[in-house]
């Protein structure tokens, strides 16, 4: 006949059971978060001015992984032996995409301008695709501040792509380094990316640093801003939120202007 447990023994057993249950719940939560990040959405921060005024320094966005399918670049570990894309869908012209340039290790966020087989050229700040000038309407003059705190006067334009996608771009001038280029011919299976802040964006116009982006290197399609704060202030510094959080930008589509 077994000896009845004392109150102390019962408490110890109960405590061990509660600890085990807590550990199981934490492991399950981590697995759910990993699956969500791998297959559904991944958060990214915007540290530079290259996509202003659409994406500001200090914006935090969610990129959908499923939009373009999955590759080793869209998975948490690029060492995964996966070649090409699974369930791949090509981006549309005008999509804002998170990608990994070759051979860099940093993630970039830019807009898809050129599709495979397109020719792309800049002439006096005007974008040409397949020999046709893209509609560009002057909105007005403003000022833009970059990640170094440098403020410059800019011109804002509304640019409309051939498929009807329309968005605002910024130009410091129409004679900057990449405002006049030769023709770029986008290779098969590659895409041509550009920033909306044309004179402050390192993008596919620089063939040696970004260049044409392979379909495999796309990580996801930018969808929503879920947080935004001035000057890249770390979000965990909650005591700095008053006066710095951009509440009007939270939970908004990156395509709504």
C-alpha atoms as an extended CHARMM CRD file, in Angstrom:
* protein
*
       257  EXT
         1         1  UNK       CA              0.0000000000        0.0000000000        0.0000000000  PROA      1               0.0000000000
         2         2  UNK       CA              1.5140000000        3.3670000000       -1.1010000000  PROA      2               0.0000000000
         3         3  UNK       CA              2.0980000000        6.1030000000        1.3990000000  PROA      3               0.0000000000
         4         4  UNK       CA             -0.0560000000        9.2220000000        0.8710000000  PROA      4               0.0000000000
         5         5  UNK       CA              1.8910000000       12.2370000000       -0.3940000000  PROA      5               0.0000000000
         6         6  UNK       CA              2.4460000000       15.0710000000        1.9990000000  PROA      6               0.0000000000
         7         7  UNK       CA              1.3210000000       18.6030000000        1.1890000000  PROA      7               0.0000000000
         8         8  UNK       CA              4.9410000000       19.5450000000        0.4490000000  PROA      8               0.0000000000
         9         9  UNK       CA              5.3460000000       16.6790000000       -2.0230000000  PROA      9               0.0000000000
        10        10  UNK       CA              2.0460000000       17.5820000000       -3.7000000000  PROA      10              0.0000000000
        11        11  UNK       CA              3.1980000000       21.2020000000       -4.1300000000  PROA      11              0.0000000000
        12        12  UNK       CA              6.5270000000       20.0640000000       -5.6220000000  PROA      12              0.0000000000
        13        13  UNK       CA              4.7720000000       17.7540000000       -8.0900000000  PROA      13              0.0000000000
        14        14  UNK       CA              2.2860000000       20.4790000000       -8.9880000000  PROA      14              0.0000000000
        15        15  UNK       CA              5.1120000000       22.9800000000       -9.4620000000  PROA      15              0.0000000000
        16        16  UNK       CA              7.0020000000       20.6160000000      -11.7900000000  PROA      16              0.0000000000
        17        17  UNK       CA              3.8340000000       20.0460000000      -13.8020000000  PROA      17              0.0000000000
        18        18  UNK       CA              3.2320000000       23.7790000000      -14.1750000000  PROA      18              0.0000000000
        19        19  UNK       CA              6.8600000000       24.3720000000      -15.2210000000  PROA      19              0.0000000000
        20        20  UNK       CA              6.6350000000       21.5870000000      -17.8100000000  PROA      20              0.0000000000
        21        21  UNK       CA              3.3840000000       23.0330000000      -19.1680000000  PROA      21              0.0000000000
        22        22  UNK       CA              4.9070000000       26.5220000000      -19.3800000000  PROA      22              0.0000000000
        23        23  UNK       CA              7.9280000000       25.1950000000      -21.3040000000  PROA      23              0.0000000000
        24        24  UNK       CA              5.6620000000       23.3440000000      -23.7390000000  PROA      24              0.0000000000
        25        25  UNK       CA              3.5800000000       26.4980000000      -24.3310000000  PROA      25              0.0000000000
        26        26  UNK       CA              6.7270000000       28.5680000000      -24.9570000000  PROA      26              0.0000000000
        27        27  UNK       CA              8.0950000000       26.0170000000      -27.4190000000  PROA      27              0.0000000000
        28        28  UNK       CA              4.7550000000       25.9170000000      -29.2390000000  PROA      28              0.0000000000
        29        29  UNK       CA              4.6570000000       29.7330000000      -29.4060000000  PROA      29              0.0000000000
        30        30  UNK       CA              8.1930000000       29.8460000000      -30.8150000000  PROA      30              0.0000000000
        31        31  UNK       CA              7.3620000000       27.2190000000      -33.4280000000  PROA      31              0.0000000000
        32        32  UNK       CA              4.2230000000       29.1190000000      -34.4760000000  PROA      32              0.0000000000
        33        33  UNK       CA              6.2420000000       32.3610000000      -34.7300000000  PROA      33              0.0000000000
        34        34  UNK       CA              8.9220000000       30.5970000000      -36.8130000000  PROA      34              0.0000000000
        35        35  UNK       CA              6.3490000000       29.1180000000      -39.1890000000  PROA      35              0.0000000000
        36        36  UNK       CA              4.6000000000       32.5100000000      -39.4700000000  PROA      36              0.0000000000
        37        37  UNK       CA              7.9000000000       34.2590000000      -40.2320000000  PROA      37              0.0000000000
        38        38  UNK       CA              8.9570000000       31.5690000000      -42.7130000000  PROA      38              0.0000000000
        39        39  UNK       CA              5.7310000000       31.1040000000      -44.6670000000  PROA      39              0.0000000000
        40        40  UNK       CA              3.5650000000       34.1800000000      -44.1050000000  PROA      40              0.0000000000
        41        41  UNK       CA              5.0910000000       37.5460000000      -43.1040000000  PROA      41              0.0000000000
        42        42  UNK       CA              8.4670000000       38.8450000000      -41.9980000000  PROA      42              0.0000000000
        43        43  UNK       CA              9.0920000000       42.2640000000      -40.3990000000  PROA      43              0.0000000000
        44        44  UNK       CA             11.7350000000       44.6520000000      -41.7500000000  PROA      44              0.0000000000
        45        45  UNK       CA             12.8480000000       48.1290000000      -40.7360000000  PROA      45              0.0000000000
        46        46  UNK       CA             13.6150000000       51.0280000000      -43.0890000000  PROA      46              0.0000000000
        47        47  UNK       CA             17.0240000000       52.5130000000      -42.1010000000  PROA      47              0.0000000000
        48        48  UNK       CA             17.6600000000       54.7960000000      -45.1190000000  PROA      48              0.0000000000
        49        49  UNK       CA             15.9530000000       57.5030000000      -47.1770000000  PROA      49              0.0000000000
        50        50  UNK       CA             15.9960000000       55.6060000000      -50.4900000000  PROA      50              0.0000000000
        51        51  UNK       CA             12.2110000000       55.0030000000      -50.6060000000  PROA      51              0.0000000000
        52        52  UNK       CA             11.0320000000       58.3540000000      -49.2190000000  PROA      52              0.0000000000
        53        53  UNK       CA              8.4660000000       59.7750000000      -49.1830000000  PROA      53              0.0000000000
        54        54  UNK       CA              6.5980000000       56.4560000000      -49.3560000000  PROA      54              0.0000000000
        55        55  UNK       CA              8.7030000000       54.5950000000      -46.7860000000  PROA      55              0.0000000000
        56        56  UNK       CA             10.3290000000       56.8510000000      -44.1970000000  PROA      56              0.0000000000
        57        57  UNK       CA             13.3940000000       56.2170000000      -42.0860000000  PROA      57              0.0000000000
        58        58  UNK       CA             12.0750000000       54.4740000000      -38.9850000000  PROA      58              0.0000000000
        59        59  UNK       CA              9.1420000000       52.7470000000      -40.6930000000  PROA      59              0.0000000000
        60        60  UNK       CA              8.6380000000       49.0720000000      -39.8630000000  PROA      60              0.0000000000
        61        61  UNK       CA              6.9710000000       46.9690000000      -42.5280000000  PROA      61              0.0000000000
        62        62  UNK       CA              5.6100000000       43.4630000000      -43.0250000000  PROA      62              0.0000000000
        63        63  UNK       CA              6.5820000000       41.6400000000      -46.2230000000  PROA      63              0.0000000000
        64        64  UNK       CA              4.4860000000       38.7200000000      -47.4360000000  PROA      64              0.0000000000
        65        65  UNK       CA              6.5820000000       35.6300000000      -48.1580000000  PROA      65              0.0000000000
        66        66  UNK       CA              3.8800000000       33.8080000000      -50.1070000000  PROA      66              0.0000000000
        67        67  UNK       CA              3.4600000000       36.5490000000      -52.7500000000  PROA      67              0.0000000000
        68        68  UNK       CA              6.4400000000       35.3700000000      -54.8080000000  PROA      68              0.0000000000
        69        69  UNK       CA              6.8360000000       31.8540000000      -53.4730000000  PROA      69              0.0000000000
        70        70  UNK       CA              9.8050000000       30.5940000000      -51.4740000000  PROA      70              0.0000000000
        71        71  UNK       CA             13.5440000000       30.4000000000      -52.0490000000  PROA      71              0.0000000000
        72        72  UNK       CA             16.5600000000       30.0010000000      -49.8060000000  PROA      72              0.0000000000
        73        73  UNK       CA             16.6840000000       33.8140000000      -49.5070000000  PROA      73              0.0000000000
        74        74  UNK       CA             13.1420000000       34.0220000000      -48.1910000000  PROA      74              0.0000000000
        75        75  UNK       CA             13.7740000000       31.3510000000      -45.5670000000  PROA      75              0.0000000000
        76        76  UNK       CA             15.3190000000       32.1460000000      -42.1560000000  PROA      76              0.0000000000
        77        77  UNK       CA             18.5610000000       30.3840000000      -43.0710000000  PROA      77              0.0000000000
        78        78  UNK       CA             20.0930000000       30.9490000000      -46.5110000000  PROA      78              0.0000000000
        79        79  UNK       CA             22.1540000000       27.7780000000      -46.0680000000  PROA      79              0.0000000000
        80        80  UNK       CA             19.0330000000       25.7410000000      -46.8480000000  PROA      80              0.0000000000
        81        81  UNK       CA             19.8860000000       23.7080000000      -49.9960000000  PROA      81              0.0000000000
        82        82  UNK       CA             16.9840000000       25.0500000000      -52.0950000000  PROA      82              0.0000000000
        83        83  UNK       CA             17.5980000000       26.1050000000      -55.6800000000  PROA      83              0.0000000000
        84        84  UNK       CA             15.1790000000       28.3660000000      -57.5420000000  PROA      84              0.0000000000
        85        85  UNK       CA             11.7150000000       29.0950000000      -56.1350000000  PROA      85              0.0000000000
        86        86  UNK       CA              8.8610000000       26.9450000000      -54.8990000000  PROA      86              0.0000000000
        87        87  UNK       CA              5.3020000000       28.1220000000      -55.7200000000  PROA      87              0.0000000000
        88        88  UNK       CA              6.8940000000       31.1010000000      -57.4460000000  PROA      88              0.0000000000
        89        89  UNK       CA              4.8640000000       34.0540000000      -58.7610000000  PROA      89              0.0000000000
        90        90  UNK       CA              6.7170000000       36.8530000000      -60.5130000000  PROA      90              0.0000000000
        91        91  UNK       CA              6.3350000000       40.4040000000      -59.1420000000  PROA      91              0.0000000000
        92        92  UNK       CA              4.4000000000       43.0330000000      -61.0320000000  PROA      92              0.0000000000
        93        93  UNK       CA              5.8290000000       46.3200000000      -62.1970000000  PROA      93              0.0000000000
        94        94  UNK       CA              5.4360000000       48.8110000000      -59.3420000000  PROA      94              0.0000000000
        95        95  UNK       CA              5.6010000000       46.2430000000      -56.5100000000  PROA      95              0.0000000000
        96        96  UNK       CA              7.7430000000       47.2410000000      -53.5260000000  PROA      96              0.0000000000
        97        97  UNK       CA             10.0280000000       44.2940000000      -52.8600000000  PROA      97              0.0000000000
        98        98  UNK       CA             12.4360000000       43.1620000000      -50.1490000000  PROA      98              0.0000000000
        99        99  UNK       CA             15.3710000000       41.3770000000      -51.7850000000  PROA      99              0.0000000000
       100       100  UNK       CA             19.0210000000       40.4140000000      -51.3920000000  PROA      100             0.0000000000
       101       101  UNK       CA             21.3740000000       41.8130000000      -54.0710000000  PROA      101             0.0000000000
       102       102  UNK       CA             24.1940000000       39.6370000000      -55.4060000000  PROA      102             0.0000000000
       103       103  UNK       CA             26.6380000000       39.1160000000      -53.7210000000  PROA      103             0.0000000000
       104       104  UNK       CA             25.6640000000       41.2300000000      -50.7060000000  PROA      104             0.0000000000
       105       105  UNK       CA             24.3500000000       40.0830000000      -47.3390000000  PROA      105             0.0000000000
       106       106  UNK       CA             22.0960000000       43.0690000000      -46.5540000000  PROA      106             0.0000000000
       107       107  UNK       CA             18.4120000000       43.2110000000      -47.4510000000  PROA      107             0.0000000000
       108       108  UNK       CA             17.2080000000       46.0200000000      -49.7210000000  PROA      108             0.0000000000
       109       109  UNK       CA             13.7230000000       47.4860000000      -50.2420000000  PROA      109             0.0000000000
       110       110  UNK       CA             13.0280000000       48.9720000000      -53.6910000000  PROA      110             0.0000000000
       111       111  UNK       CA             10.3230000000       49.2220000000      -56.3390000000  PROA      111             0.0000000000
       112       112  UNK       CA             10.1650000000       46.8840000000      -59.3420000000  PROA      112             0.0000000000
       113       113  UNK       CA             10.6510000000       49.0220000000      -62.4530000000  PROA      113             0.0000000000
       114       114  UNK       CA             11.9650000000       46.6280000000      -65.1130000000  PROA      114             0.0000000000
       115       115  UNK       CA             10.7540000000       43.1130000000      -65.9080000000  PROA      115             0.0000000000
       116       116  UNK       CA             12.7560000000       40.4000000000      -67.7160000000  PROA      116             0.0000000000
       117       117  UNK       CA             13.5290000000       41.5150000000      -71.2660000000  PROA      117             0.0000000000
       118       118  UNK       CA             12.7840000000       45.2200000000      -70.6350000000  PROA      118             0.0000000000
       119       119  UNK       CA             15.1150000000       48.0520000000      -71.5100000000  PROA      119             0.0000000000
       120       120  UNK       CA             15.3990000000       50.7620000000      -68.8580000000  PROA      120             0.0000000000
       121       121  UNK       CA             17.0640000000       54.1640000000      -69.1770000000  PROA      121             0.0000000000
       122       122  UNK       CA             17.1710000000       57.5130000000      -67.3940000000  PROA      122             0.0000000000
       123       123  UNK       CA             17.3730000000       60.7080000000      -69.4710000000  PROA      123             0.0000000000
       124       124  UNK       CA             17.4250000000       64.0460000000      -67.6100000000  PROA      124             0.0000000000
       125       125  UNK       CA             15.7360000000       62.4180000000      -64.6290000000  PROA      125             0.0000000000
       126       126  UNK       CA             12.9090000000       60.9410000000      -66.7080000000  PROA      126             0.0000000000
       127       127  UNK       CA             12.4280000000       57.1720000000      -66.6840000000  PROA      127             0.0000000000
       128       128  UNK       CA             12.1810000000       55.3590000000      -70.0120000000  PROA      128             0.0000000000
       129       129  UNK       CA             10.9570000000       51.7670000000      -70.2790000000  PROA      129             0.0000000000
       130       130  UNK       CA             11.2670000000       50.0160000000      -73.6400000000  PROA      130             0.0000000000
       131       131  UNK       CA             11.9970000000       53.3490000000      -75.2930000000  PROA      131             0.0000000000
       132       132  UNK       CA              8.8630000000       55.0960000000      -73.9700000000  PROA      132             0.0000000000
       133       133  UNK       CA              9.0270000000       57.9740000000      -71.4780000000  PROA      133             0.0000000000
       134       134  UNK       CA              7.0800000000       57.2520000000      -68.3040000000  PROA      134             0.0000000000
       135       135  UNK       CA              4.4720000000       59.8400000000      -67.3140000000  PROA      135             0.0000000000
       136       136  UNK       CA              5.8430000000       62.1950000000      -64.6740000000  PROA      136             0.0000000000
       137       137  UNK       CA              3.7880000000       65.0530000000      -63.2510000000  PROA      137             0.0000000000
       138       138  UNK       CA              5.3440000000       67.7330000000      -61.0480000000  PROA      138             0.0000000000
       139       139  UNK       CA              3.6170000000       67.9360000000      -57.6530000000  PROA      139             0.0000000000
       140       140  UNK       CA              5.7180000000       70.6780000000      -56.1300000000  PROA      140             0.0000000000
       141       141  UNK       CA              8.7980000000       71.4900000000      -54.0790000000  PROA      141             0.0000000000
       142       142  UNK       CA              9.5810000000       70.2620000000      -50.5850000000  PROA      142             0.0000000000
       143       143  UNK       CA             12.4870000000       69.2440000000      -48.3400000000  PROA      143             0.0000000000
       144       144  UNK       CA             13.9010000000       65.8150000000      -47.5740000000  PROA      144             0.0000000000
       145       145  UNK       CA             16.0150000000       64.6870000000      -44.6130000000  PROA      145             0.0000000000
       146       146  UNK       CA             18.2680000000       61.6450000000      -44.9030000000  PROA      146             0.0000000000
       147       147  UNK       CA             19.6760000000       59.1910000000      -42.3270000000  PROA      147             0.0000000000
       148       148  UNK       CA             22.6520000000       61.5180000000      -41.7000000000  PROA      148             0.0000000000
       149       149  UNK       CA             20.3840000000       64.4190000000      -40.7940000000  PROA      149             0.0000000000
       150       150  UNK       CA             21.1640000000       66.2580000000      -44.0430000000  PROA      150             0.0000000000
       151       151  UNK       CA             18.1980000000       68.2450000000      -45.3660000000  PROA      151             0.0000000000
       152       152  UNK       CA             17.9860000000       69.2430000000      -49.0320000000  PROA      152             0.0000000000
       153       153  UNK       CA             15.3610000000       70.9300000000      -51.1860000000  PROA      153             0.0000000000
       154       154  UNK       CA             13.6780000000       68.4440000000      -53.5140000000  PROA      154             0.0000000000
       155       155  UNK       CA             11.1320000000       68.2540000000      -56.2930000000  PROA      155             0.0000000000
       156       156  UNK       CA              8.2450000000       65.8140000000      -55.9550000000  PROA      156             0.0000000000
       157       157  UNK       CA              6.7070000000       64.1150000000      -58.9800000000  PROA      157             0.0000000000
       158       158  UNK       CA              3.9190000000       61.6100000000      -59.5110000000  PROA      158             0.0000000000
       159       159  UNK       CA              5.1660000000       58.8340000000      -61.7630000000  PROA      159             0.0000000000
       160       160  UNK       CA              2.7530000000       56.4160000000      -63.4590000000  PROA      160             0.0000000000
       161       161  UNK       CA              3.9700000000       53.1240000000      -64.9080000000  PROA      161             0.0000000000
       162       162  UNK       CA              2.5080000000       51.5330000000      -68.0720000000  PROA      162             0.0000000000
       163       163  UNK       CA              0.3580000000       49.1570000000      -65.9770000000  PROA      163             0.0000000000
       164       164  UNK       CA             -1.2550000000       52.1090000000      -64.1600000000  PROA      164             0.0000000000
       165       165  UNK       CA              0.6720000000       51.8740000000      -60.8830000000  PROA      165             0.0000000000
       166       166  UNK       CA              1.1980000000       55.4360000000      -59.6220000000  PROA      166             0.0000000000
       167       167  UNK       CA              3.4040000000       56.7290000000      -56.8030000000  PROA      167             0.0000000000
       168       168  UNK       CA              5.4180000000       59.7470000000      -55.6830000000  PROA      168             0.0000000000
       169       169  UNK       CA              9.1270000000       60.0940000000      -56.4400000000  PROA      169             0.0000000000
       170       170  UNK       CA             11.6600000000       62.6520000000      -55.2070000000  PROA      170             0.0000000000
       171       171  UNK       CA             14.4690000000       64.3320000000      -57.1490000000  PROA      171             0.0000000000
       172       172  UNK       CA             17.1710000000       66.6070000000      -55.8050000000  PROA      172             0.0000000000
       173       173  UNK       CA             17.9230000000       67.5540000000      -59.4150000000  PROA      173             0.0000000000
       174       174  UNK       CA             17.5850000000       66.0780000000      -62.8980000000  PROA      174             0.0000000000
       175       175  UNK       CA             21.3360000000       65.9620000000      -63.4520000000  PROA      175             0.0000000000
       176       176  UNK       CA             22.5360000000       63.7080000000      -60.6110000000  PROA      176             0.0000000000
       177       177  UNK       CA             24.7660000000       60.6720000000      -61.1490000000  PROA      177             0.0000000000
       178       178  UNK       CA             22.0340000000       58.2500000000      -62.2160000000  PROA      178             0.0000000000
       179       179  UNK       CA             19.6970000000       60.7660000000      -63.8880000000  PROA      179             0.0000000000
       180       180  UNK       CA             21.3920000000       60.1350000000      -67.2360000000  PROA      180             0.0000000000
       181       181  UNK       CA             22.3380000000       56.5610000000      -68.0230000000  PROA      181             0.0000000000
       182       182  UNK       CA             22.8420000000       54.1820000000      -70.8790000000  PROA      182             0.0000000000
       183       183  UNK       CA             20.2500000000       51.5230000000      -71.6570000000  PROA      183             0.0000000000
       184       184  UNK       CA             19.9370000000       48.6590000000      -69.2260000000  PROA      184             0.0000000000
       185       185  UNK       CA             18.6480000000       45.3980000000      -70.7090000000  PROA      185             0.0000000000
       186       186  UNK       CA             17.0900000000       43.2340000000      -68.0010000000  PROA      186             0.0000000000
       187       187  UNK       CA             18.2230000000       39.5890000000      -68.3950000000  PROA      187             0.0000000000
       188       188  UNK       CA             15.7540000000       36.6860000000      -68.3210000000  PROA      188             0.0000000000
       189       189  UNK       CA             14.7940000000       35.7160000000      -64.7910000000  PROA      189             0.0000000000
       190       190  UNK       CA             15.9260000000       39.0830000000      -63.3690000000  PROA      190             0.0000000000
       191       191  UNK       CA             14.2950000000       42.3500000000      -62.2870000000  PROA      191             0.0000000000
       192       192  UNK       CA             15.3430000000       46.0090000000      -62.3020000000  PROA      192             0.0000000000
       193       193  UNK       CA             14.8010000000       47.7940000000      -58.9750000000  PROA      193             0.0000000000
       194       194  UNK       CA             14.8010000000       51.5220000000      -58.2160000000  PROA      194             0.0000000000
       195       195  UNK       CA             14.1950000000       53.6510000000      -55.1430000000  PROA      195             0.0000000000
       196       196  UNK       CA             11.4890000000       56.3260000000      -55.0900000000  PROA      196             0.0000000000
       197       197  UNK       CA             14.0280000000       58.8300000000      -53.7370000000  PROA      197             0.0000000000
       198       198  UNK       CA             15.8870000000       58.7870000000      -57.0220000000  PROA      198             0.0000000000
       199       199  UNK       CA             19.0070000000       60.7680000000      -56.1800000000  PROA      199             0.0000000000
       200       200  UNK       CA             19.4970000000       59.0820000000      -52.7850000000  PROA      200             0.0000000000
       201       201  UNK       CA             19.0000000000       55.4790000000      -53.7880000000  PROA      201             0.0000000000
       202       202  UNK       CA             21.6160000000       52.8350000000      -54.4960000000  PROA      202             0.0000000000
       203       203  UNK       CA             19.7190000000       50.4680000000      -56.7710000000  PROA      203             0.0000000000
       204       204  UNK       CA             19.8720000000       48.5070000000      -60.0260000000  PROA      204             0.0000000000
       205       205  UNK       CA             21.2610000000       51.5250000000      -61.8670000000  PROA      205             0.0000000000
       206       206  UNK       CA             24.5390000000       50.7100000000      -60.1070000000  PROA      206             0.0000000000
       207       207  UNK       CA             25.4370000000       47.4340000000      -61.7920000000  PROA      207             0.0000000000
       208       208  UNK       CA             28.5250000000       46.8400000000      -59.6260000000  PROA      208             0.0000000000
       209       209  UNK       CA             26.6970000000       47.0610000000      -56.2800000000  PROA      209             0.0000000000
       210       210  UNK       CA             23.0530000000       46.0740000000      -56.8710000000  PROA      210             0.0000000000
       211       211  UNK       CA             22.4570000000       45.4640000000      -60.5580000000  PROA      211             0.0000000000
       212       212  UNK       CA             19.8630000000       43.1180000000      -61.9610000000  PROA      212             0.0000000000
       213       213  UNK       CA             18.1670000000       41.1090000000      -59.2080000000  PROA      213             0.0000000000
       214       214  UNK       CA             17.5780000000       37.3700000000      -59.7840000000  PROA      214             0.0000000000
       215       215  UNK       CA             14.0460000000       36.0890000000      -59.1430000000  PROA      215             0.0000000000
       216       216  UNK       CA             15.5400000000       33.6870000000      -56.5960000000  PROA      216             0.0000000000
       217       217  UNK       CA             16.8360000000       36.6010000000      -54.4980000000  PROA      217             0.0000000000
       218       218  UNK       CA             13.4080000000       38.0950000000      -53.7750000000  PROA      218             0.0000000000
       219       219  UNK       CA             12.4100000000       37.7630000000      -50.1180000000  PROA      219             0.0000000000
       220       220  UNK       CA              8.8720000000       39.1250000000      -50.0990000000  PROA      220             0.0000000000
       221       221  UNK       CA              6.4420000000       41.8310000000      -51.1480000000  PROA      221             0.0000000000
       222       222  UNK       CA              6.1850000000       44.8350000000      -48.8270000000  PROA      222             0.0000000000
       223       223  UNK       CA              2.5670000000       45.1150000000      -47.6980000000  PROA      223             0.0000000000
       224       224  UNK       CA              1.9510000000       47.1200000000      -44.5280000000  PROA      224             0.0000000000
       225       225  UNK       CA              3.5730000000       49.5460000000      -42.1430000000  PROA      225             0.0000000000
       226       226  UNK       CA              2.9350000000       48.3210000000      -38.6080000000  PROA      226             0.0000000000
       227       227  UNK       CA              5.0980000000       50.8190000000      -36.6880000000  PROA      227             0.0000000000
       228       228  UNK       CA              6.8680000000       54.1000000000      -37.4000000000  PROA      228             0.0000000000
       229       229  UNK       CA              9.1630000000       56.2750000000      -35.3070000000  PROA      229             0.0000000000
       230       230  UNK       CA             11.4040000000       59.2690000000      -35.9980000000  PROA      230             0.0000000000
       231       231  UNK       CA             15.1540000000       59.0580000000      -36.5250000000  PROA      231             0.0000000000
       232       232  UNK       CA             15.4600000000       55.2690000000      -36.2680000000  PROA      232             0.0000000000
       233       233  UNK       CA             14.8360000000       55.3920000000      -32.5130000000  PROA      233             0.0000000000
       234       234  UNK       CA             14.8030000000       51.7800000000      -31.2390000000  PROA      234             0.0000000000
       235       235  UNK       CA             11.1480000000       50.7690000000      -30.6370000000  PROA      235             0.0000000000
       236       236  UNK       CA             11.9860000000       49.3220000000      -27.2100000000  PROA      236             0.0000000000
       237       237  UNK       CA             12.8050000000       52.8200000000      -25.9380000000  PROA      237             0.0000000000
       238       238  UNK       CA              9.1650000000       53.4120000000      -25.0660000000  PROA      238             0.0000000000
       239       239  UNK       CA              9.9670000000       56.5000000000      -22.9870000000  PROA      239             0.0000000000
       240       240  UNK       CA             10.8640000000       58.2460000000      -26.2760000000  PROA      240             0.0000000000
       241       241  UNK       CA              7.5910000000       57.3890000000      -27.9960000000  PROA      241             0.0000000000
       242       242  UNK       CA              5.7570000000       60.6060000000      -27.0600000000  PROA      242             0.0000000000
       243       243  UNK       CA              6.4980000000       63.1300000000      -29.7710000000  PROA      243             0.0000000000
       244       244  UNK       CA              8.3980000000       60.5970000000      -31.9210000000  PROA      244             0.0000000000
       245       245  UNK       CA              5.9910000000       57.7950000000      -32.8610000000  PROA      245             0.0000000000
       246       246  UNK       CA              4.1930000000       58.5050000000      -36.1430000000  PROA      246             0.0000000000
       247       247  UNK       CA              0.7990000000       57.1850000000      -35.1170000000  PROA      247             0.0000000000
       248       248  UNK       CA             -0.8190000000       58.1260000000      -38.4390000000  PROA      248             0.0000000000
       249       249  UNK       CA              1.5010000000       55.7450000000      -40.3400000000  PROA      249             0.0000000000
       250       250  UNK       CA              0.8320000000       52.6600000000      -38.2330000000  PROA      250             0.0000000000
       251       251  UNK       CA             -1.2060000000       49.8080000000      -39.7250000000  PROA      251             0.0000000000
       252       252  UNK       CA             -1.3310000000       51.3870000000      -43.1880000000  PROA      252             0.0000000000
       253       253  UNK       CA             -0.6950000000       49.9190000000      -46.6290000000  PROA      253             0.0000000000
       254       254  UNK       CA              2.6290000000       50.8220000000      -48.2450000000  PROA      254             0.0000000000
       255       255  UNK       CA              0.6960000000       51.3890000000      -51.4900000000  PROA      255             0.0000000000
       256       256  UNK       CA             -1.7220000000       53.9540000000      -50.0610000000  PROA      256             0.0000000000
       257       257  UNK       CA             -0.6100000000       57.5370000000      -50.7000000000  PROA      257             0.0000000000
